[in-house]
């Protein structure tokens, strides 16, 4: 691969862009990450404000909002060098993955199950949104704990508990689509 093609492959949307925001050092990264989080929250607030809380959005509306958010995210990150984009996006997932350690301290099994379920939904949603901006290695690193958790949760579901099996499959359905694969670990659920 020639040098120009290699650069185009690495830079993607930013190919041909002559200058990028360069993040130097941890302090400067923290400043940019804080700005990124504030902009993220403002964009989500704008999307939420545009929705009627009384009416459940249709799948088409949800897809349009997702595309709008993806477009915003791509535009926001395009001014950063690829490695800085990956670091900003990865930091957001890192903070969510750190919450896993808090689960070990929970004594109430019902509360633990609720916390884990909510966490899984949050991580899968965030992973799906951020996947296009992660390196291949980051995608694998962030997907692996979810795959392991899925297997643990699958093993904990009692044999014959079709409702629990279906609920688990539905929760992870977005994750399988995001990984670009059909669920290899699927249960044999009768129709």
mmCIF file of N, CA and C in Angstrom, residues 27-118:
data_model
loop_
_atom_site.group_PDB
_atom_site.id
_atom_site.type_symbol
_atom_site.label_atom_id
_atom_site.label_comp_id
_atom_site.label_asym_id
_atom_site.label_seq_id
_atom_site.Cartn_x
_atom_site.Cartn_y
_atom_site.Cartn_z
ATOM 1 N N UNK A 27 -2.984 16.466 31.266
ATOM 2 C CA UNK A 27 -3.794 17.620 31.662
ATOM 3 C C UNK A 27 -4.607 18.141 30.479
ATOM 4 N N UNK A 28 -3.952 18.266 29.342
ATOM 5 C CA UNK A 28 -4.646 18.743 28.152
ATOM 6 C C UNK A 28 -5.711 17.726 27.704
ATOM 7 N N UNK A 29 -5.410 16.442 27.862
ATOM 8 C CA UNK A 29 -6.403 15.428 27.521
ATOM 9 C C UNK A 29 -7.634 15.576 28.405
ATOM 10 N N UNK A 30 -7.431 15.765 29.701
ATOM 11 C CA UNK A 30 -8.560 15.922 30.626
ATOM 12 C C UNK A 30 -9.433 17.113 30.226
ATOM 13 N N UNK A 31 -8.800 18.211 29.799
ATOM 14 C CA UNK A 31 -9.558 19.391 29.367
ATOM 15 C C UNK A 31 -10.410 19.067 28.135
ATOM 16 N N UNK A 32 -9.807 18.391 27.163
ATOM 17 C CA UNK A 32 -10.542 18.033 25.940
ATOM 18 C C UNK A 32 -11.627 17.004 26.242
ATOM 19 N N UNK A 33 -11.333 16.073 27.136
ATOM 20 C CA UNK A 33 -12.329 15.061 27.487
ATOM 21 C C UNK A 33 -13.522 15.706 28.183
ATOM 22 N N UNK A 34 -13.257 16.669 29.047
ATOM 23 C CA UNK A 34 -14.345 17.377 29.730
ATOM 24 C C UNK A 34 -15.217 18.128 28.718
ATOM 25 N N UNK A 35 -14.581 18.807 27.750
ATOM 26 C CA UNK A 35 -15.340 19.512 26.707
ATOM 27 C C UNK A 35 -16.169 18.525 25.881
ATOM 28 N N UNK A 36 -15.572 17.394 25.588
ATOM 29 C CA UNK A 36 -16.244 16.343 24.820
ATOM 30 C C UNK A 36 -17.477 15.845 25.575
ATOM 31 N N UNK A 37 -17.344 15.599 26.866
ATOM 32 C CA UNK A 37 -18.476 15.117 27.682
ATOM 33 C C UNK A 37 -19.589 16.159 27.764
ATOM 34 N N UNK A 38 -19.215 17.424 27.906
ATOM 35 C CA UNK A 38 -20.216 18.498 27.965
ATOM 36 C C UNK A 38 -20.954 18.588 26.628
ATOM 37 N N UNK A 39 -20.213 18.544 25.525
ATOM 38 C CA UNK A 39 -20.842 18.600 24.200
ATOM 39 C C UNK A 39 -21.749 17.384 23.988
ATOM 40 N N UNK A 40 -21.298 16.227 24.438
ATOM 41 C CA UNK A 40 -22.079 14.985 24.344
ATOM 42 C C UNK A 40 -23.411 15.151 25.078
ATOM 43 N N UNK A 41 -23.344 15.631 26.321
ATOM 44 C CA UNK A 41 -24.553 15.814 27.130
ATOM 45 C C UNK A 41 -25.498 16.838 26.502
ATOM 46 N N UNK A 42 -24.938 17.912 25.943
ATOM 47 C CA UNK A 42 -25.776 18.924 25.301
ATOM 48 C C UNK A 42 -26.491 18.344 24.080
ATOM 49 N N UNK A 43 -25.780 17.546 23.302
ATOM 50 C CA UNK A 43 -26.396 16.938 22.119
ATOM 51 C C UNK A 43 -27.504 15.972 22.528
ATOM 52 N N UNK A 44 -27.249 15.153 23.551
ATOM 53 C CA UNK A 44 -28.286 14.237 24.029
ATOM 54 C C UNK A 44 -29.497 15.001 24.554
ATOM 55 N N UNK A 45 -29.251 16.102 25.254
ATOM 56 C CA UNK A 45 -30.346 16.928 25.781
ATOM 57 C C UNK A 45 -31.167 17.503 24.626
ATOM 58 N N UNK A 46 -30.486 17.961 23.584
ATOM 59 C CA UNK A 46 -31.181 18.490 22.408
ATOM 60 C C UNK A 46 -32.075 17.418 21.788
ATOM 61 N N UNK A 47 -31.547 16.217 21.671
ATOM 62 C CA UNK A 47 -32.333 15.115 21.102
ATOM 63 C C UNK A 47 -33.517 14.786 22.003
ATOM 64 N N UNK A 48 -33.271 14.711 23.302
ATOM 65 C CA UNK A 48 -34.353 14.379 24.243
ATOM 66 C C UNK A 48 -35.423 15.471 24.262
ATOM 67 N N UNK A 49 -35.010 16.732 24.171
ATOM 68 C CA UNK A 49 -35.969 17.841 24.163
ATOM 69 C C UNK A 49 -36.834 17.839 22.908
ATOM 70 N N UNK A 50 -36.299 17.291 21.821
ATOM 71 C CA UNK A 50 -37.062 17.260 20.571
ATOM 72 C C UNK A 50 -38.111 16.144 20.562
ATOM 73 N N UNK A 51 -38.034 15.250 21.543
ATOM 74 C CA UNK A 51 -38.981 14.134 21.614
ATOM 75 C C UNK A 51 -40.132 14.472 22.552
ATOM 76 N N UNK A 52 -41.287 13.939 22.234
ATOM 77 C CA UNK A 52 -42.456 14.083 23.104
ATOM 78 C C UNK A 52 -42.385 12.973 24.155
ATOM 79 N N UNK A 53 -42.247 13.337 25.450
ATOM 80 C CA UNK A 53 -42.104 12.309 26.487
ATOM 81 C C UNK A 53 -43.344 11.434 26.659
ATOM 82 N N UNK A 54 -44.460 11.897 26.161
ATOM 83 C CA UNK A 54 -45.712 11.149 26.297
ATOM 84 C C UNK A 54 -45.849 10.042 25.251
ATOM 85 N N UNK A 55 -45.102 10.171 24.150
ATOM 86 C CA UNK A 55 -45.259 9.243 23.027
ATOM 87 C C UNK A 55 -43.967 8.451 22.831
ATOM 88 N N UNK A 56 -44.112 7.156 22.702
ATOM 89 C CA UNK A 56 -42.979 6.276 22.415
ATOM 90 C C UNK A 56 -42.530 6.526 20.974
ATOM 91 N N UNK A 57 -41.234 6.820 20.750
ATOM 92 C CA UNK A 57 -40.788 7.080 19.376
ATOM 93 C C UNK A 57 -40.867 5.814 18.521
ATOM 94 N N UNK A 58 -41.167 6.019 17.258
ATOM 95 C CA UNK A 58 -41.239 4.894 16.323
ATOM 96 C C UNK A 58 -39.817 4.433 15.995
ATOM 97 N N UNK A 59 -39.660 3.222 15.479
ATOM 98 C CA UNK A 59 -38.323 2.764 15.082
ATOM 99 C C UNK A 59 -37.661 3.700 14.064
ATOM 100 N N UNK A 60 -38.446 4.274 13.160
ATOM 101 C CA UNK A 60 -37.894 5.201 12.165
ATOM 102 C C UNK A 60 -37.370 6.464 12.840
ATOM 103 N N UNK A 61 -38.122 6.970 13.831
ATOM 104 C CA UNK A 61 -37.675 8.162 14.567
ATOM 105 C C UNK A 61 -36.410 7.865 15.368
ATOM 106 N N UNK A 62 -36.369 6.679 15.976
ATOM 107 C CA UNK A 62 -35.185 6.304 16.749
ATOM 108 C C UNK A 62 -33.967 6.176 15.841
ATOM 109 N N UNK A 63 -34.161 5.595 14.667
ATOM 110 C CA UNK A 63 -33.062 5.456 13.721
ATOM 111 C C UNK A 63 -32.591 6.829 13.240
ATOM 112 N N UNK A 64 -33.523 7.734 12.984
ATOM 113 C CA UNK A 64 -33.162 9.090 12.555
ATOM 114 C C UNK A 64 -32.373 9.807 13.646
ATOM 115 N N UNK A 65 -32.788 9.644 14.894
ATOM 116 C CA UNK A 65 -32.065 10.267 16.005
ATOM 117 C C UNK A 65 -30.675 9.664 16.159
ATOM 118 N N UNK A 66 -30.579 8.346 15.971
ATOM 119 C CA UNK A 66 -29.282 7.679 16.050
ATOM 120 C C UNK A 66 -28.353 8.186 14.950
ATOM 121 N N UNK A 67 -28.874 8.316 13.738
ATOM 122 C CA UNK A 67 -28.066 8.820 12.627
ATOM 123 C C UNK A 67 -27.649 10.264 12.860
ATOM 124 N N UNK A 68 -28.552 11.059 13.409
ATOM 125 C CA UNK A 68 -28.236 12.449 13.742
ATOM 126 C C UNK A 68 -27.105 12.502 14.765
ATOM 127 N N UNK A 69 -27.197 11.655 15.777
ATOM 128 C CA UNK A 69 -26.161 11.639 16.809
ATOM 129 C C UNK A 69 -24.837 11.149 16.233
ATOM 130 N N UNK A 70 -24.871 10.103 15.405
ATOM 131 C CA UNK A 70 -23.644 9.594 14.786
ATOM 132 C C UNK A 70 -22.989 10.660 13.913
ATOM 133 N N UNK A 71 -23.802 11.390 13.166
ATOM 134 C CA UNK A 71 -23.281 12.463 12.318
ATOM 135 C C UNK A 71 -22.612 13.537 13.187
ATOM 136 N N UNK A 72 -23.282 13.917 14.265
ATOM 137 C CA UNK A 72 -22.706 14.909 15.179
ATOM 138 C C UNK A 72 -21.392 14.406 15.760
ATOM 139 N N UNK A 73 -21.376 13.150 16.213
ATOM 140 C CA UNK A 73 -20.179 12.588 16.839
ATOM 141 C C UNK A 73 -19.015 12.544 15.850
ATOM 142 N N UNK A 74 -19.279 12.117 14.633
ATOM 143 C CA UNK A 74 -18.238 12.067 13.600
ATOM 144 C C UNK A 74 -17.692 13.463 13.325
ATOM 145 N N UNK A 75 -18.578 14.443 13.191
ATOM 146 C CA UNK A 75 -18.133 15.818 12.953
ATOM 147 C C UNK A 75 -17.341 16.367 14.130
ATOM 148 N N UNK A 76 -17.772 16.052 15.343
ATOM 149 C CA UNK A 76 -17.072 16.545 16.532
ATOM 150 C C UNK A 76 -15.655 15.979 16.597
ATOM 151 N N UNK A 77 -15.517 14.699 16.316
ATOM 152 C CA UNK A 77 -14.223 14.032 16.468
ATOM 153 C C UNK A 77 -13.282 14.219 15.278
ATOM 154 N N UNK A 78 -13.788 14.668 14.139
ATOM 155 C CA UNK A 78 -12.954 14.725 12.940
ATOM 156 C C UNK A 78 -11.778 15.694 13.056
ATOM 157 N N UNK A 79 -11.857 16.649 13.948
ATOM 158 C CA UNK A 79 -10.767 17.611 14.091
ATOM 159 C C UNK A 79 -9.597 17.065 14.905
ATOM 160 N N UNK A 80 -9.775 15.908 15.517
ATOM 161 C CA UNK A 80 -8.718 15.304 16.323
ATOM 162 C C UNK A 80 -7.925 14.297 15.502
ATOM 163 N N UNK A 81 -6.664 14.105 15.890
ATOM 164 C CA UNK A 81 -5.859 13.058 15.274
ATOM 165 C C UNK A 81 -6.513 11.712 15.587
ATOM 166 N N UNK A 82 -6.366 10.723 14.705
ATOM 167 C CA UNK A 82 -7.020 9.425 14.937
ATOM 168 C C UNK A 82 -6.733 8.831 16.315
ATOM 169 N N UNK A 83 -5.491 8.897 16.772
ATOM 170 C CA UNK A 83 -5.167 8.317 18.076
ATOM 171 C C UNK A 83 -5.826 9.099 19.214
ATOM 172 N N UNK A 84 -6.024 10.401 19.036
ATOM 173 C CA UNK A 84 -6.707 11.196 20.062
ATOM 174 C C UNK A 84 -8.209 10.915 20.056
ATOM 175 N N UNK A 85 -8.778 10.685 18.866
ATOM 176 C CA UNK A 85 -10.194 10.297 18.778
ATOM 177 C C UNK A 85 -10.427 9.003 19.549
ATOM 178 N N UNK A 86 -9.564 8.033 19.271
ATOM 179 C CA UNK A 86 -9.696 6.733 19.928
ATOM 180 C C UNK A 86 -9.547 6.865 21.437
ATOM 181 N N UNK A 87 -8.663 7.729 21.867
ATOM 182 C CA UNK A 87 -8.448 7.912 23.309
ATOM 183 C C UNK A 87 -9.661 8.582 23.960
ATOM 184 N N UNK A 88 -10.226 9.605 23.312
ATOM 185 C CA UNK A 88 -11.413 10.280 23.855
ATOM 186 C C UNK A 88 -12.593 9.312 23.962
ATOM 187 N N UNK A 89 -12.821 8.573 22.904
ATOM 188 C CA UNK A 89 -13.934 7.632 22.877
ATOM 189 C C UNK A 89 -13.689 6.494 23.869
ATOM 190 N N UNK A 90 -12.464 6.011 23.915
ATOM 191 C CA UNK A 90 -12.124 4.929 24.836
ATOM 192 C C UNK A 90 -12.269 5.332 26.289
ATOM 193 N N UNK A 91 -11.932 6.568 26.600
ATOM 194 C CA UNK A 91 -12.047 7.044 27.984
ATOM 195 C C UNK A 91 -13.497 7.000 28.453
ATOM 196 N N UNK A 92 -14.412 7.300 27.554
ATOM 197 C CA UNK A 92 -15.826 7.258 27.923
ATOM 198 C C UNK A 92 -16.236 5.827 28.271
ATOM 199 N N UNK A 93 -15.794 4.870 27.479
ATOM 200 C CA UNK A 93 -16.102 3.470 27.779
ATOM 201 C C UNK A 93 -15.356 2.999 29.027
ATOM 202 N N UNK A 94 -14.116 3.451 29.201
ATOM 203 C CA UNK A 94 -13.336 3.061 30.383
ATOM 204 C C UNK A 94 -14.067 3.415 31.668
ATOM 205 N N UNK A 95 -14.627 4.617 31.710
ATOM 206 C CA UNK A 95 -15.305 5.049 32.932
ATOM 207 C C UNK A 95 -16.516 4.162 33.224
ATOM 208 N N UNK A 96 -17.181 3.694 32.191
ATOM 209 C CA UNK A 96 -18.325 2.806 32.387
ATOM 210 C C UNK A 96 -17.860 1.409 32.805
ATOM 211 N N UNK A 97 -16.771 0.943 32.224
ATOM 212 C CA UNK A 97 -16.257 -0.385 32.566
ATOM 213 C C UNK A 97 -15.725 -0.429 34.000
ATOM 214 N N UNK A 98 -15.256 0.696 34.513
ATOM 215 C CA UNK A 98 -14.769 0.745 35.893
ATOM 216 C C UNK A 98 -15.889 0.476 36.893
ATOM 217 N N UNK A 99 -17.123 0.719 36.496
ATOM 218 C CA UNK A 99 -18.259 0.469 37.387
ATOM 219 C C UNK A 99 -18.439 -1.015 37.687
ATOM 220 N N UNK A 100 -17.875 -1.884 36.862
ATOM 221 C CA UNK A 100 -17.986 -3.326 37.092
ATOM 222 C C UNK A 100 -17.426 -3.709 38.456
ATOM 223 N N UNK A 101 -16.376 -3.022 38.882
ATOM 224 C CA UNK A 101 -15.748 -3.342 40.165
ATOM 225 C C UNK A 101 -16.695 -3.075 41.329
ATOM 226 N N UNK A 102 -17.594 -2.115 41.179
ATOM 227 C CA UNK A 102 -18.555 -1.807 42.244
ATOM 228 C C UNK A 102 -19.543 -2.946 42.463
ATOM 229 N N UNK A 103 -19.744 -3.779 41.456
ATOM 230 C CA UNK A 103 -20.701 -4.870 41.580
ATOM 231 C C UNK A 103 -20.266 -5.897 42.616
ATOM 232 N N UNK A 104 -18.955 -6.050 42.796
ATOM 233 C CA UNK A 104 -18.444 -7.028 43.750
ATOM 234 C C UNK A 104 -18.831 -6.683 45.187
ATOM 235 N N UNK A 105 -19.090 -5.413 45.443
ATOM 236 C CA UNK A 105 -19.410 -4.962 46.794
ATOM 237 C C UNK A 105 -20.896 -5.093 47.125
ATOM 238 N N UNK A 106 -21.730 -5.373 46.138
ATOM 239 C CA UNK A 106 -23.177 -5.465 46.355
ATOM 240 C C UNK A 106 -23.530 -6.803 47.002
ATOM 241 N N UNK A 107 -24.234 -6.743 48.136
ATOM 242 C CA UNK A 107 -24.619 -7.953 48.869
ATOM 243 C C UNK A 107 -25.989 -8.479 48.449
ATOM 244 N N UNK A 108 -26.893 -7.590 48.115
ATOM 245 C CA UNK A 108 -28.262 -7.960 47.752
ATOM 246 C C UNK A 108 -28.273 -8.507 46.318
ATOM 247 N N UNK A 109 -28.631 -9.786 46.170
ATOM 248 C CA UNK A 109 -28.561 -10.416 44.845
ATOM 249 C C UNK A 109 -29.558 -9.809 43.852
ATOM 250 N N UNK A 110 -30.742 -9.404 44.333
ATOM 251 C CA UNK A 110 -31.714 -8.777 43.432
ATOM 252 C C UNK A 110 -31.210 -7.425 42.939
ATOM 253 N N UNK A 111 -30.632 -6.643 43.848
ATOM 254 C CA UNK A 111 -30.074 -5.339 43.476
ATOM 255 C C UNK A 111 -28.890 -5.519 42.529
ATOM 256 N N UNK A 112 -28.073 -6.533 42.792
ATOM 257 C CA UNK A 112 -26.930 -6.825 41.929
ATOM 258 C C UNK A 112 -27.407 -7.159 40.521
ATOM 259 N N UNK A 113 -28.431 -7.992 40.423
ATOM 260 C CA UNK A 113 -28.953 -8.358 39.106
ATOM 261 C C UNK A 113 -29.488 -7.132 38.372
ATOM 262 N N UNK A 114 -30.200 -6.262 39.076
ATOM 263 C CA UNK A 114 -30.726 -5.044 38.460
ATOM 264 C C UNK A 114 -29.588 -4.130 38.013
ATOM 265 N N UNK A 115 -28.572 -3.974 38.863
ATOM 266 C CA UNK A 115 -27.425 -3.124 38.523
ATOM 267 C C UNK A 115 -26.682 -3.656 37.300
ATOM 268 N N UNK A 116 -26.460 -4.966 37.270
ATOM 269 C CA UNK A 116 -25.747 -5.573 36.141
ATOM 270 C C UNK A 116 -26.559 -5.416 34.858
ATOM 271 N N UNK A 117 -27.856 -5.641 34.936
ATOM 272 C CA UNK A 117 -28.715 -5.503 33.753
ATOM 273 C C UNK A 117 -28.682 -4.076 33.218
ATOM 274 N N UNK A 118 -28.826 -3.098 34.099
ATOM 275 C CA UNK A 118 -28.772 -1.691 33.676
ATOM 276 C C UNK A 118 -27.407 -1.353 33.093
#
